[in-house]
Amino acid sequence: MFNLGLTCSSKCGSALEECSCQATCLSLTNCCSDYNQTCFQASPYSSSMLGGRALRILGLTLPSDGSLLCRFKGETEQQGTVDEEGHPYCISPLLYETGWISIDVSTDGANFDRSGEYLSVHPNKADPSYQVTLVNSTLWQNYGTPNMAGQLSMTWNSSLVESENVNVELWGYREVNRNTAGSSPLQAEIRYLYSLGRNIPNTGDFSFIPEPREEFSVWELGNIRITASSKSEGERYVQALWSEGHVLAWHLEPSFREDSSGWAEKKCRQWDDLEKKLPNFLDELIHCPCTLAQARADTGRFHTDYNCNIETGSVCTNHPGSVHCVRAIQASSSHGSGQQCCYDHTGALVLTGDSVGGSTPDRAHNWGSSPYREPPRVPGYSHWLYDVMSFCYCCLWSDLCHIYLNHRPSSGCRRYQPPRAGVVFGDLHFITFDGLSYTFSGRGEYYLVFSADRELRVQARTEQLKLKNGTLVQTTQLSSLAMKENSSDVIEVRTADDHLQVLRNKKIMPFTEQRWMDLQDLKCASV
């Protein structure tokens, strides 16, 4: 049922007086008449934060004389595209953040009165089929060091670039202070550097022998980008495939290839001097779980490190001797730093005091931290700049690893406290965090947890059990949980027939593309 009186134009996500523009209006049958036309969904619903993914705007029909303009986060505007079948698309932009990003579209060039959103994700969590694969990543990372030379190769799915020929570009990342006085905060920058190939056949593979590029040697981190050859070099807001972020050893100045160890030693000592001037971040980090079993069970505070995962073969390049690592989910509040904990085949925590492959904390959390966008909180890239490049300087390319480990010592597990569990089960039997057991069969909505100092609220809804045939049983069940902390999104988990639904701010969250989502002041994972 749709209310014919009011409009959702510029009001998606709001509850109006007589009808609703919230996603739940479909199940509650109280939508405003133009809800489906005005509050759209994007498909796919996720894209790498590097952008370049075509997002189809579902349910939108363009007038014959209409145009399509897309606006992201109320800031970035770009021209949309329409395919041969008339389907409208917006191209996801390059961002410095993860999370749900608003999309507003205009069909008349003036009024952005249709709204939706898509999920910007860490590049390592984006759809791998849309990634440019760097063949032999070890060679790419260490090119120019002893016994590391020859051709570099990459592959991609050629069917995802609708062009007979493509451009292969290098983009770089850095953090710079644009104020000559040096008083302003650093700014993150990802920009086009130069092309490795122009108008080459779109065969899905490309190889080249890299040459030193001294004029670009200050750019030590970056990505490969592939676009249709019809696009200009470095053009933004176009469909593109990206590689993973990587160390650009292969294009560094000639002095690196002449004496990579000496070059790296100099860089390591410069980094050592810089670290001594930066604030201490180690004391505010959570301590590691003492065993692998604890680390894998503590899913509320730690999550698998995708670069060292026992489920995918334990390829732990930067942590030799470890079989599995986890990262603290939450970055530290003051500095946006992260904890990493690694374990050996016996399940014991590996410490840097015993092995160079031990657990190392990070000045910048690999997954970034809210509010993102500015160093050192840019997902992925700040971590690579502050923690991975220095590892290359000191440990991989020279013999000064003791300097690196002096600044990145393992925290150990002395102050680790396993989480306590609270349980609700059956005909409403409760076990509290401190072990108290009781039964309560009341129906309604109640607080399960309330913490005034953290502004944490967990509410529960209980109701009479209904069988599949519709018969009501004289039993009470827990049917829904809702939670919020400080300024976070509101998360609800509720029963729906034979499965669970997870809602964010009254909107069902799909886990078809992403099992992990960065939300407002919280993370959500399907495990």
Coordinates of C-alpha atoms in Angstrom, one line a residue:
M1 CA 0.0 0.0 0.0
F2 CA 1.4 3.4 -0.9
N3 CA 0.2 6.8 0.4
L4 CA -0.5 9.0 -2.6
G5 CA -0.3 12.4 -0.9
L6 CA 3.3 12.9 0.1
T7 CA 6.7 12.6 -1.7
C8 CA 10.1 11.1 -0.8
S9 CA 11.9 13.6 -2.9
S10 CA 15.1 14.6 -1.0
K11 CA 13.6 12.8 2.1
C12 CA 14.8 9.2 1.7
G13 CA 15.4 7.6 5.1
S14 CA 12.9 9.8 6.8
A15 CA 9.5 9.0 8.4
L16 CA 6.9 11.5 7.4
E17 CA 3.7 12.3 9.1
E18 CA 1.4 10.2 6.9
C19 CA 3.8 7.9 5.2
S20 CA 7.4 6.7 5.3
C21 CA 10.5 7.0 3.1
Q22 CA 12.4 4.5 5.2
A23 CA 13.4 1.1 3.8
T24 CA 11.1 -0.6 6.3
C25 CA 8.1 1.0 4.7
L26 CA 7.9 -1.9 2.2
S27 CA 7.3 -4.5 4.8
L28 CA 5.1 -2.1 6.9
T29 CA 3.1 -1.1 3.7
N30 CA 3.2 2.6 4.6
C31 CA 5.5 3.9 1.8
C32 CA 4.9 7.3 0.2
S33 CA 3.7 7.0 -3.4
D34 CA 7.0 7.7 -5.1
Y35 CA 9.3 5.7 -2.7
N36 CA 10.4 3.2 -5.4
Q37 CA 11.2 5.9 -7.9
T38 CA 12.9 8.3 -5.5
C39 CA 14.8 6.1 -3.0
F40 CA 16.9 3.8 -5.2
Q41 CA 19.3 0.9 -4.7
A42 CA 22.6 0.6 -6.5
S43 CA 23.9 -2.6 -8.0
P44 CA 26.5 -3.8 -7.2
Y45 CA 26.1 -2.2 -3.8
S46 CA 29.9 -2.1 -3.0
S47 CA 33.0 -0.8 -4.6
S48 CA 36.7 -0.3 -3.8
M49 CA 37.3 3.1 -2.3
L50 CA 39.6 3.6 -5.3
G51 CA 36.5 3.9 -7.4
G52 CA 36.0 3.1 -11.1
R53 CA 33.1 0.7 -10.6
A54 CA 29.9 1.2 -12.6
L55 CA 27.0 1.3 -10.2
R56 CA 23.6 0.7 -11.8
I57 CA 20.8 2.9 -10.5
L58 CA 17.9 0.4 -10.1
G59 CA 14.3 1.6 -10.7
L60 CA 15.3 4.8 -12.4
T61 CA 13.9 5.6 -15.9
L62 CA 15.4 8.6 -17.6
P63 CA 13.1 10.9 -19.6
S64 CA 13.8 11.1 -23.3
D65 CA 15.2 14.6 -22.9
G66 CA 16.8 13.9 -19.5
S67 CA 20.5 13.7 -18.4
L68 CA 22.1 11.9 -15.5
L69 CA 24.2 13.7 -12.9
C70 CA 25.6 11.8 -9.9
R71 CA 26.7 13.4 -6.7
F72 CA 28.6 11.6 -3.9
K73 CA 28.6 12.6 -0.2
G74 CA 27.0 15.9 -1.3
E75 CA 30.4 17.0 -2.7
T76 CA 31.7 15.2 -5.8
E77 CA 29.6 15.6 -9.0
Q78 CA 30.1 13.7 -12.2
Q79 CA 28.3 12.9 -15.4
G80 CA 26.4 9.5 -15.3
T81 CA 26.3 7.0 -18.1
V82 CA 23.5 5.1 -19.8
D83 CA 24.1 1.8 -21.6
E84 CA 22.6 0.6 -24.8
E85 CA 19.5 -0.8 -23.0
G86 CA 18.9 2.5 -21.3
H87 CA 20.1 1.5 -17.8
P88 CA 21.6 4.4 -15.9
Y89 CA 25.0 4.1 -14.1
C90 CA 27.1 6.2 -11.8
I91 CA 30.9 5.6 -11.6
S92 CA 32.1 5.2 -8.0
P93 CA 34.7 8.0 -7.2
L94 CA 38.1 7.7 -5.7
L95 CA 37.7 8.3 -1.9
Y96 CA 40.0 8.2 1.1
E97 CA 37.4 6.4 3.3
T98 CA 35.3 3.3 3.7
G99 CA 31.7 3.0 4.8
W100 CA 28.3 3.8 3.3
I101 CA 28.5 6.7 0.9
S102 CA 25.4 8.7 -0.2
I103 CA 24.5 9.0 -3.9
D104 CA 22.1 11.7 -5.1
V105 CA 21.2 11.8 -8.8
S106 CA 19.6 14.5 -11.0
T107 CA 17.7 13.9 -14.2
D108 CA 17.2 17.6 -15.1
G109 CA 20.7 18.9 -14.4
A110 CA 19.5 20.9 -11.3
N111 CA 17.5 19.0 -8.7
F112 CA 19.2 16.1 -6.9
D113 CA 16.0 14.7 -5.7
R114 CA 16.7 10.9 -5.9
S115 CA 18.9 9.2 -3.3
G116 CA 20.6 6.0 -2.5
E117 CA 24.0 4.8 -1.2
Y118 CA 26.8 2.3 -1.8
L119 CA 29.4 0.7 0.4
S120 CA 33.0 2.0 -0.1
V121 CA 35.4 -0.8 1.0
H122 CA 39.1 -1.3 1.7
P123 CA 40.8 -2.2 -1.6
N124 CA 41.8 -5.6 -0.1
K125 CA 38.1 -6.4 0.5
A126 CA 36.8 -5.4 -2.9
D127 CA 35.6 -7.9 -5.5
P128 CA 38.9 -9.7 -6.5
S129 CA 37.6 -10.3 -10.0
Y130 CA 37.8 -6.6 -10.6
Q131 CA 41.4 -6.4 -9.5
V132 CA 44.6 -6.2 -11.6
T133 CA 46.8 -9.1 -10.4
L134 CA 50.5 -8.4 -9.9
V135 CA 52.2 -11.7 -10.9
N136 CA 54.9 -12.6 -8.4
S137 CA 54.2 -9.9 -5.9
T138 CA 57.5 -10.6 -4.1
L139 CA 59.4 -9.5 -7.3
W140 CA 57.3 -6.4 -7.5
Q141 CA 57.9 -5.4 -3.9
N142 CA 61.7 -6.1 -3.9
Y143 CA 62.6 -5.2 -7.5
G144 CA 66.1 -3.8 -7.7
T145 CA 67.4 -5.6 -4.6
P146 CA 69.9 -8.5 -5.1
N147 CA 68.6 -11.2 -7.5
M148 CA 65.4 -9.3 -8.1
A149 CA 65.3 -8.2 -11.8
G150 CA 63.7 -8.9 -15.2
Q151 CA 60.2 -8.5 -16.4
L152 CA 57.2 -7.5 -14.3
S153 CA 53.9 -8.9 -15.3
M154 CA 50.2 -8.3 -14.5
T155 CA 46.9 -9.9 -15.5
W156 CA 43.3 -8.8 -15.5
N157 CA 39.8 -9.9 -16.7
S158 CA 39.8 -8.4 -20.1
S159 CA 36.0 -8.7 -20.4
L160 CA 35.6 -6.1 -17.6
V161 CA 37.1 -3.4 -19.8
E162 CA 34.8 -2.8 -22.7
S163 CA 37.5 -1.8 -25.2
E164 CA 39.8 -3.4 -27.7
N165 CA 42.7 -1.4 -26.3
V166 CA 43.6 -0.2 -22.9
N167 CA 45.9 2.2 -21.0
V168 CA 48.1 0.9 -18.2
E169 CA 48.8 3.7 -15.7
L170 CA 50.7 4.1 -12.4
W171 CA 49.1 6.1 -9.6
G172 CA 51.0 7.0 -6.5
Y173 CA 50.1 7.7 -2.8
R174 CA 51.7 10.2 -0.5
E175 CA 50.9 12.3 2.6
V176 CA 52.0 15.9 2.2
N177 CA 51.9 19.2 4.1
R178 CA 50.8 21.8 1.7
N179 CA 51.4 24.7 4.1
T180 CA 55.0 25.9 3.6
A181 CA 55.0 27.0 7.3
G182 CA 54.5 23.3 8.2
S183 CA 51.8 23.9 10.8
S184 CA 48.8 22.4 9.0
P185 CA 48.0 18.7 9.2
L186 CA 49.1 16.3 6.5
Q187 CA 46.9 15.6 3.5
A188 CA 46.5 12.3 1.7
E189 CA 46.9 12.3 -2.0
I190 CA 46.4 9.6 -4.7
R191 CA 47.2 10.8 -8.1
Y192 CA 48.2 9.8 -11.6
L193 CA 52.0 9.6 -12.2
Y194 CA 52.7 8.2 -15.7
S195 CA 51.6 5.5 -18.1
L196 CA 53.3 2.2 -18.6
G197 CA 51.5 1.5 -21.8
R198 CA 49.1 3.4 -24.1
N199 CA 46.6 1.9 -26.5
I200 CA 47.8 -1.6 -25.9
P201 CA 45.7 -4.7 -26.9
N202 CA 43.2 -5.7 -24.2
T203 CA 44.5 -9.3 -23.9
G204 CA 44.3 -9.4 -20.1
D205 CA 48.0 -9.4 -19.6
F206 CA 50.9 -7.0 -19.8
S207 CA 54.6 -7.2 -19.1
F208 CA 57.4 -4.6 -19.0
I209 CA 60.9 -4.1 -17.9
P210 CA 60.8 -1.2 -15.4
E211 CA 63.3 1.7 -15.6
P212 CA 64.3 4.0 -12.7
R213 CA 62.2 7.1 -12.6
E214 CA 64.2 9.5 -10.5
E215 CA 61.7 12.4 -10.9
F216 CA 59.0 10.2 -9.4
S217 CA 61.1 8.5 -6.8
V218 CA 59.5 10.3 -3.9
W219 CA 56.4 8.3 -4.6
E220 CA 57.1 5.0 -2.9
L221 CA 53.6 3.5 -2.7
G222 CA 51.0 3.2 -5.4
N223 CA 48.7 1.2 -7.7
I224 CA 48.4 0.1 -11.3
R225 CA 45.2 1.3 -13.0
I226 CA 43.8 0.0 -16.3
T227 CA 41.2 2.0 -18.3
A228 CA 39.8 2.0 -21.9
S229 CA 42.2 3.6 -24.3
S230 CA 39.6 6.2 -25.2
K231 CA 40.1 7.8 -21.8
S232 CA 42.6 10.5 -21.2
E233 CA 45.7 9.7 -19.1
G234 CA 44.8 10.1 -15.4
E235 CA 41.2 10.9 -16.1
R236 CA 39.0 10.5 -13.1
Y237 CA 35.4 9.2 -12.8
V238 CA 35.9 6.5 -15.4
Q239 CA 35.5 2.8 -15.3
A240 CA 38.8 1.3 -14.2
L241 CA 40.5 -1.8 -12.7
W242 CA 43.0 -1.3 -9.9
S243 CA 45.8 -3.4 -8.6
E244 CA 46.5 -3.8 -4.9
G245 CA 48.5 -1.1 -3.2
H246 CA 52.2 -2.0 -3.3
V247 CA 55.7 -0.7 -2.7
L248 CA 57.1 0.9 -5.8
A249 CA 60.6 -0.4 -5.5
W250 CA 60.7 -1.1 -9.3
H251 CA 60.7 2.6 -10.2
L252 CA 62.9 4.1 -7.5
E253 CA 65.9 6.3 -8.4
P254 CA 69.1 4.7 -9.9
S255 CA 71.0 4.9 -6.5
F256 CA 68.5 2.3 -5.1
R257 CA 69.5 -0.3 -7.7
E258 CA 73.2 0.6 -7.4
D259 CA 73.2 -0.1 -3.7
S260 CA 69.8 -1.1 -2.4
S261 CA 71.1 -2.0 1.1
G262 CA 72.9 1.3 1.6
W263 CA 69.9 3.2 0.2
A264 CA 67.6 1.4 2.6
E265 CA 69.9 1.9 5.6
K266 CA 69.8 5.6 5.0
K267 CA 66.0 5.5 4.8
C268 CA 65.7 3.3 7.9
R269 CA 67.8 5.8 10.0
Q270 CA 65.7 8.7 8.7
W271 CA 62.6 6.8 9.7
D272 CA 64.1 6.1 13.2
D273 CA 64.7 9.8 13.7
L274 CA 61.1 10.6 12.7
E275 CA 59.6 8.0 14.9
K276 CA 61.4 9.4 17.9
K277 CA 59.6 12.7 17.3
L278 CA 56.1 11.2 17.0
P279 CA 53.8 10.6 20.0
N280 CA 53.9 7.2 21.7
F281 CA 51.0 5.1 20.6
L282 CA 51.9 1.8 22.2
D283 CA 50.4 2.4 25.7
E284 CA 46.8 2.9 24.3
L285 CA 46.7 -0.4 22.5
I286 CA 44.7 -3.4 23.6
H287 CA 46.8 -6.4 24.6
C288 CA 46.8 -9.6 22.5
P289 CA 45.0 -12.8 23.3
C290 CA 47.5 -15.3 24.7
T291 CA 46.6 -18.2 22.4
L292 CA 45.4 -18.7 18.9
A293 CA 42.2 -20.3 20.3
Q294 CA 41.4 -17.1 22.3
A295 CA 42.2 -14.9 19.3
R296 CA 39.8 -16.8 17.1
A297 CA 37.1 -16.8 19.7
D298 CA 37.3 -13.1 20.6
T299 CA 35.4 -12.0 17.5
G300 CA 34.1 -8.8 19.1
R301 CA 37.5 -7.3 19.4
F302 CA 39.8 -9.1 16.9
H303 CA 39.4 -10.2 13.3
T304 CA 41.5 -12.2 10.9
D305 CA 44.4 -10.5 9.2
Y306 CA 43.9 -11.3 5.6
N307 CA 47.6 -11.3 4.9
C308 CA 48.2 -14.2 7.3
N309 CA 45.2 -16.4 7.5
I310 CA 45.3 -20.1 8.6
E311 CA 42.1 -20.6 6.6
T312 CA 43.7 -19.7 3.3
G313 CA 47.1 -21.4 3.6
S314 CA 49.0 -19.3 6.2
V315 CA 50.9 -17.2 3.6
C316 CA 52.6 -14.9 6.2
T317 CA 55.3 -13.1 4.2
N318 CA 56.0 -10.4 6.7
H319 CA 55.7 -12.7 9.7
P320 CA 57.8 -15.8 9.1
G321 CA 57.1 -18.6 11.5
S322 CA 53.6 -17.5 12.2
V323 CA 50.5 -19.4 10.8
H324 CA 47.8 -16.9 11.7
C325 CA 47.5 -13.3 12.7
V326 CA 44.6 -11.2 13.9
R327 CA 44.1 -7.4 14.1
A328 CA 42.3 -5.5 16.8
I329 CA 39.0 -4.3 15.2
Q330 CA 39.0 -0.9 16.7
A331 CA 41.8 1.6 16.2
S332 CA 43.0 3.5 19.2
S333 CA 41.0 6.6 19.8
S334 CA 43.9 9.2 20.0
H335 CA 46.2 8.1 17.2
G336 CA 44.2 5.7 15.0
S337 CA 46.8 3.0 15.7
G338 CA 46.2 -0.8 15.5
Q339 CA 47.2 -4.0 17.3
Q340 CA 48.4 -7.1 15.4
C341 CA 48.8 -10.5 17.1
C342 CA 50.5 -13.5 15.4
Y343 CA 50.6 -17.2 16.4
D344 CA 52.7 -20.2 15.6
H345 CA 51.7 -23.7 14.7
T346 CA 51.4 -24.6 18.4
G347 CA 48.9 -21.8 19.0
A348 CA 51.3 -19.7 21.0
L349 CA 51.6 -15.9 20.7
V350 CA 54.8 -15.0 18.8
L351 CA 56.7 -12.0 20.2
T352 CA 59.3 -9.9 18.4
G353 CA 61.6 -10.5 21.3
D354 CA 61.8 -14.1 20.2
S355 CA 61.4 -13.8 16.4
V356 CA 61.3 -11.2 13.7
G357 CA 58.1 -12.8 12.6
G358 CA 56.4 -11.8 15.8
S359 CA 53.4 -9.6 16.5
T360 CA 53.9 -6.0 15.6
P361 CA 51.6 -3.1 16.5
D362 CA 50.9 -0.5 13.8
R363 CA 51.1 3.3 14.1
A364 CA 48.3 3.5 11.6
H365 CA 45.5 0.8 11.6
N366 CA 45.5 -1.1 8.3
W367 CA 41.7 -0.7 8.1
G368 CA 41.8 3.0 8.8
S369 CA 39.7 4.7 11.5
S370 CA 36.9 7.2 11.6
P371 CA 36.7 9.9 10.4
Y372 CA 39.1 8.6 7.8
R373 CA 40.2 10.9 4.9
E374 CA 43.2 12.4 6.7
P375 CA 46.5 10.8 7.8
P376 CA 47.1 8.6 9.6
R377 CA 43.5 7.3 9.3
V378 CA 43.3 6.6 5.6
P379 CA 42.4 2.9 5.1
G380 CA 45.3 0.8 3.9
Y381 CA 47.6 3.6 2.7
S382 CA 48.5 5.3 6.0
H383 CA 49.4 1.8 7.4
W384 CA 51.6 1.1 4.4
L385 CA 53.3 4.4 4.7
Y386 CA 53.9 4.3 8.4
D387 CA 54.4 0.6 9.1
V388 CA 55.1 -1.3 5.9
M389 CA 57.6 1.0 4.1
S390 CA 59.7 1.2 7.2
F391 CA 59.6 -2.7 7.5
C392 CA 61.0 -2.8 3.9
Y393 CA 63.7 -0.2 4.7
C394 CA 64.9 -1.8 7.9
C395 CA 64.1 -5.5 7.6
L396 CA 63.7 -6.6 4.0
W397 CA 66.2 -4.4 2.2
S398 CA 68.8 -3.9 5.0
D399 CA 70.0 -5.5 8.2
L400 CA 68.6 -2.9 10.6
C401 CA 65.6 -4.8 11.7
H402 CA 66.4 -4.1 15.3
I403 CA 65.6 -0.5 14.7
Y404 CA 62.2 -1.3 13.3
L405 CA 61.4 -3.7 16.2
N406 CA 62.5 -1.2 18.7
H407 CA 59.6 1.0 17.6
R408 CA 57.2 -1.8 17.0
P409 CA 57.7 -4.2 19.9
S410 CA 55.1 -6.9 20.7
S411 CA 52.7 -5.9 23.4
G412 CA 52.3 -9.4 24.8
C413 CA 49.2 -10.7 26.6
R414 CA 49.9 -9.8 30.2
R415 CA 46.9 -7.5 30.4
Y416 CA 44.6 -9.4 28.1
Q417 CA 41.2 -10.1 29.6
P418 CA 38.9 -12.6 27.8
P419 CA 35.5 -11.3 27.1
R420 CA 32.6 -12.4 29.3
A421 CA 29.5 -13.8 27.7
G422 CA 25.9 -12.9 28.4
V423 CA 23.4 -15.5 27.2
V424 CA 19.6 -15.5 26.4
F425 CA 18.2 -18.8 25.3
G426 CA 15.0 -21.0 25.2
D427 CA 11.9 -19.8 27.0
L428 CA 13.8 -16.7 28.1
H429 CA 16.5 -18.1 30.3
F430 CA 19.2 -15.5 31.1
I431 CA 22.8 -15.7 32.2
T432 CA 24.4 -12.4 33.0
F433 CA 28.0 -11.3 32.4
D434 CA 28.8 -12.0 36.0
G435 CA 27.2 -15.5 35.9
L436 CA 23.8 -14.9 37.5
S437 CA 21.1 -17.2 36.0
Y438 CA 17.3 -16.5 36.0
T439 CA 14.2 -16.9 33.9
F440 CA 11.9 -14.2 32.7
S441 CA 9.0 -14.7 30.3
G442 CA 7.7 -11.2 30.0
R443 CA 6.7 -9.9 26.5
G444 CA 7.7 -6.5 25.3
E445 CA 10.8 -4.4 24.9
Y446 CA 13.5 -4.2 27.6
Y447 CA 17.1 -3.0 28.2
L448 CA 19.5 -5.9 28.2
V449 CA 22.6 -3.6 28.7
F450 CA 22.8 0.0 29.6
S451 CA 26.1 1.9 30.3
A452 CA 25.7 5.6 30.9
D453 CA 29.5 6.4 30.7
R454 CA 29.8 4.8 27.3
E455 CA 26.3 5.7 26.2
L456 CA 25.9 2.0 25.3
R457 CA 22.4 0.7 25.0
V458 CA 21.3 -2.9 24.0
Q459 CA 17.6 -3.4 23.8
A460 CA 15.7 -6.7 23.4
R461 CA 12.2 -7.4 22.0
T462 CA 10.4 -10.6 23.3
E463 CA 7.2 -12.0 21.9
Q464 CA 5.1 -15.1 21.8
L465 CA 6.4 -17.9 19.7
K466 CA 4.6 -18.6 16.4
L467 CA 5.0 -21.9 14.7
K468 CA 5.4 -22.2 10.9
N469 CA 1.7 -23.0 10.5
G470 CA 0.8 -19.8 12.3
T471 CA -0.2 -21.4 15.6
L472 CA 0.8 -19.4 18.7
V473 CA 2.5 -21.3 21.5
Q474 CA 2.5 -20.4 25.1
T475 CA 6.3 -19.8 25.0
T476 CA 8.2 -16.5 24.9
Q477 CA 11.1 -16.0 22.6
L478 CA 13.8 -13.4 22.0
S479 CA 12.8 -11.9 18.5
S480 CA 15.1 -8.9 18.1
L481 CA 18.1 -7.1 19.5
A482 CA 19.0 -3.4 18.9
M483 CA 22.1 -1.7 19.9
K484 CA 23.8 1.7 19.8
E485 CA 26.9 3.3 21.4
N486 CA 27.5 7.0 21.4
S487 CA 27.0 8.4 17.9
S488 CA 27.2 5.0 16.1
D489 CA 24.6 3.6 13.7
V490 CA 21.7 1.7 15.2
I491 CA 22.1 -2.0 14.5
E492 CA 19.2 -4.4 14.9
V493 CA 19.3 -8.2 14.6
R494 CA 15.9 -9.9 14.3
T495 CA 14.4 -13.2 13.3
A496 CA 12.8 -13.5 9.9
D497 CA 11.2 -16.8 9.1
D498 CA 14.1 -19.3 9.0
H499 CA 17.0 -16.8 9.1
L500 CA 18.3 -13.7 10.7
Q501 CA 18.1 -10.1 9.4
V502 CA 20.6 -7.4 10.3
L503 CA 19.4 -3.8 9.9
R504 CA 21.4 -0.6 10.0
N505 CA 19.3 2.5 10.8
K506 CA 16.1 0.5 9.9
K507 CA 17.5 -0.7 6.5
I508 CA 18.3 -4.3 5.9
M509 CA 22.0 -4.9 5.3
P510 CA 22.9 -7.3 2.5
F511 CA 25.9 -9.6 3.0
T512 CA 25.9 -11.0 -0.6
E513 CA 28.9 -9.1 -1.7
Q514 CA 30.6 -8.1 1.6
R515 CA 30.9 -10.1 4.8
W516 CA 32.5 -7.1 6.5
M517 CA 31.1 -3.6 6.7
D518 CA 32.7 -0.4 8.1
L519 CA 29.8 1.6 9.6
Q520 CA 29.5 4.7 11.7
D521 CA 31.6 4.2 14.7
L522 CA 31.3 0.4 14.5
K523 CA 32.1 -2.7 12.4
C524 CA 29.7 -5.4 11.4
A525 CA 30.8 -8.9 10.2
S526 CA 29.0 -12.0 9.0
V527 CA 30.9 -15.0 10.4

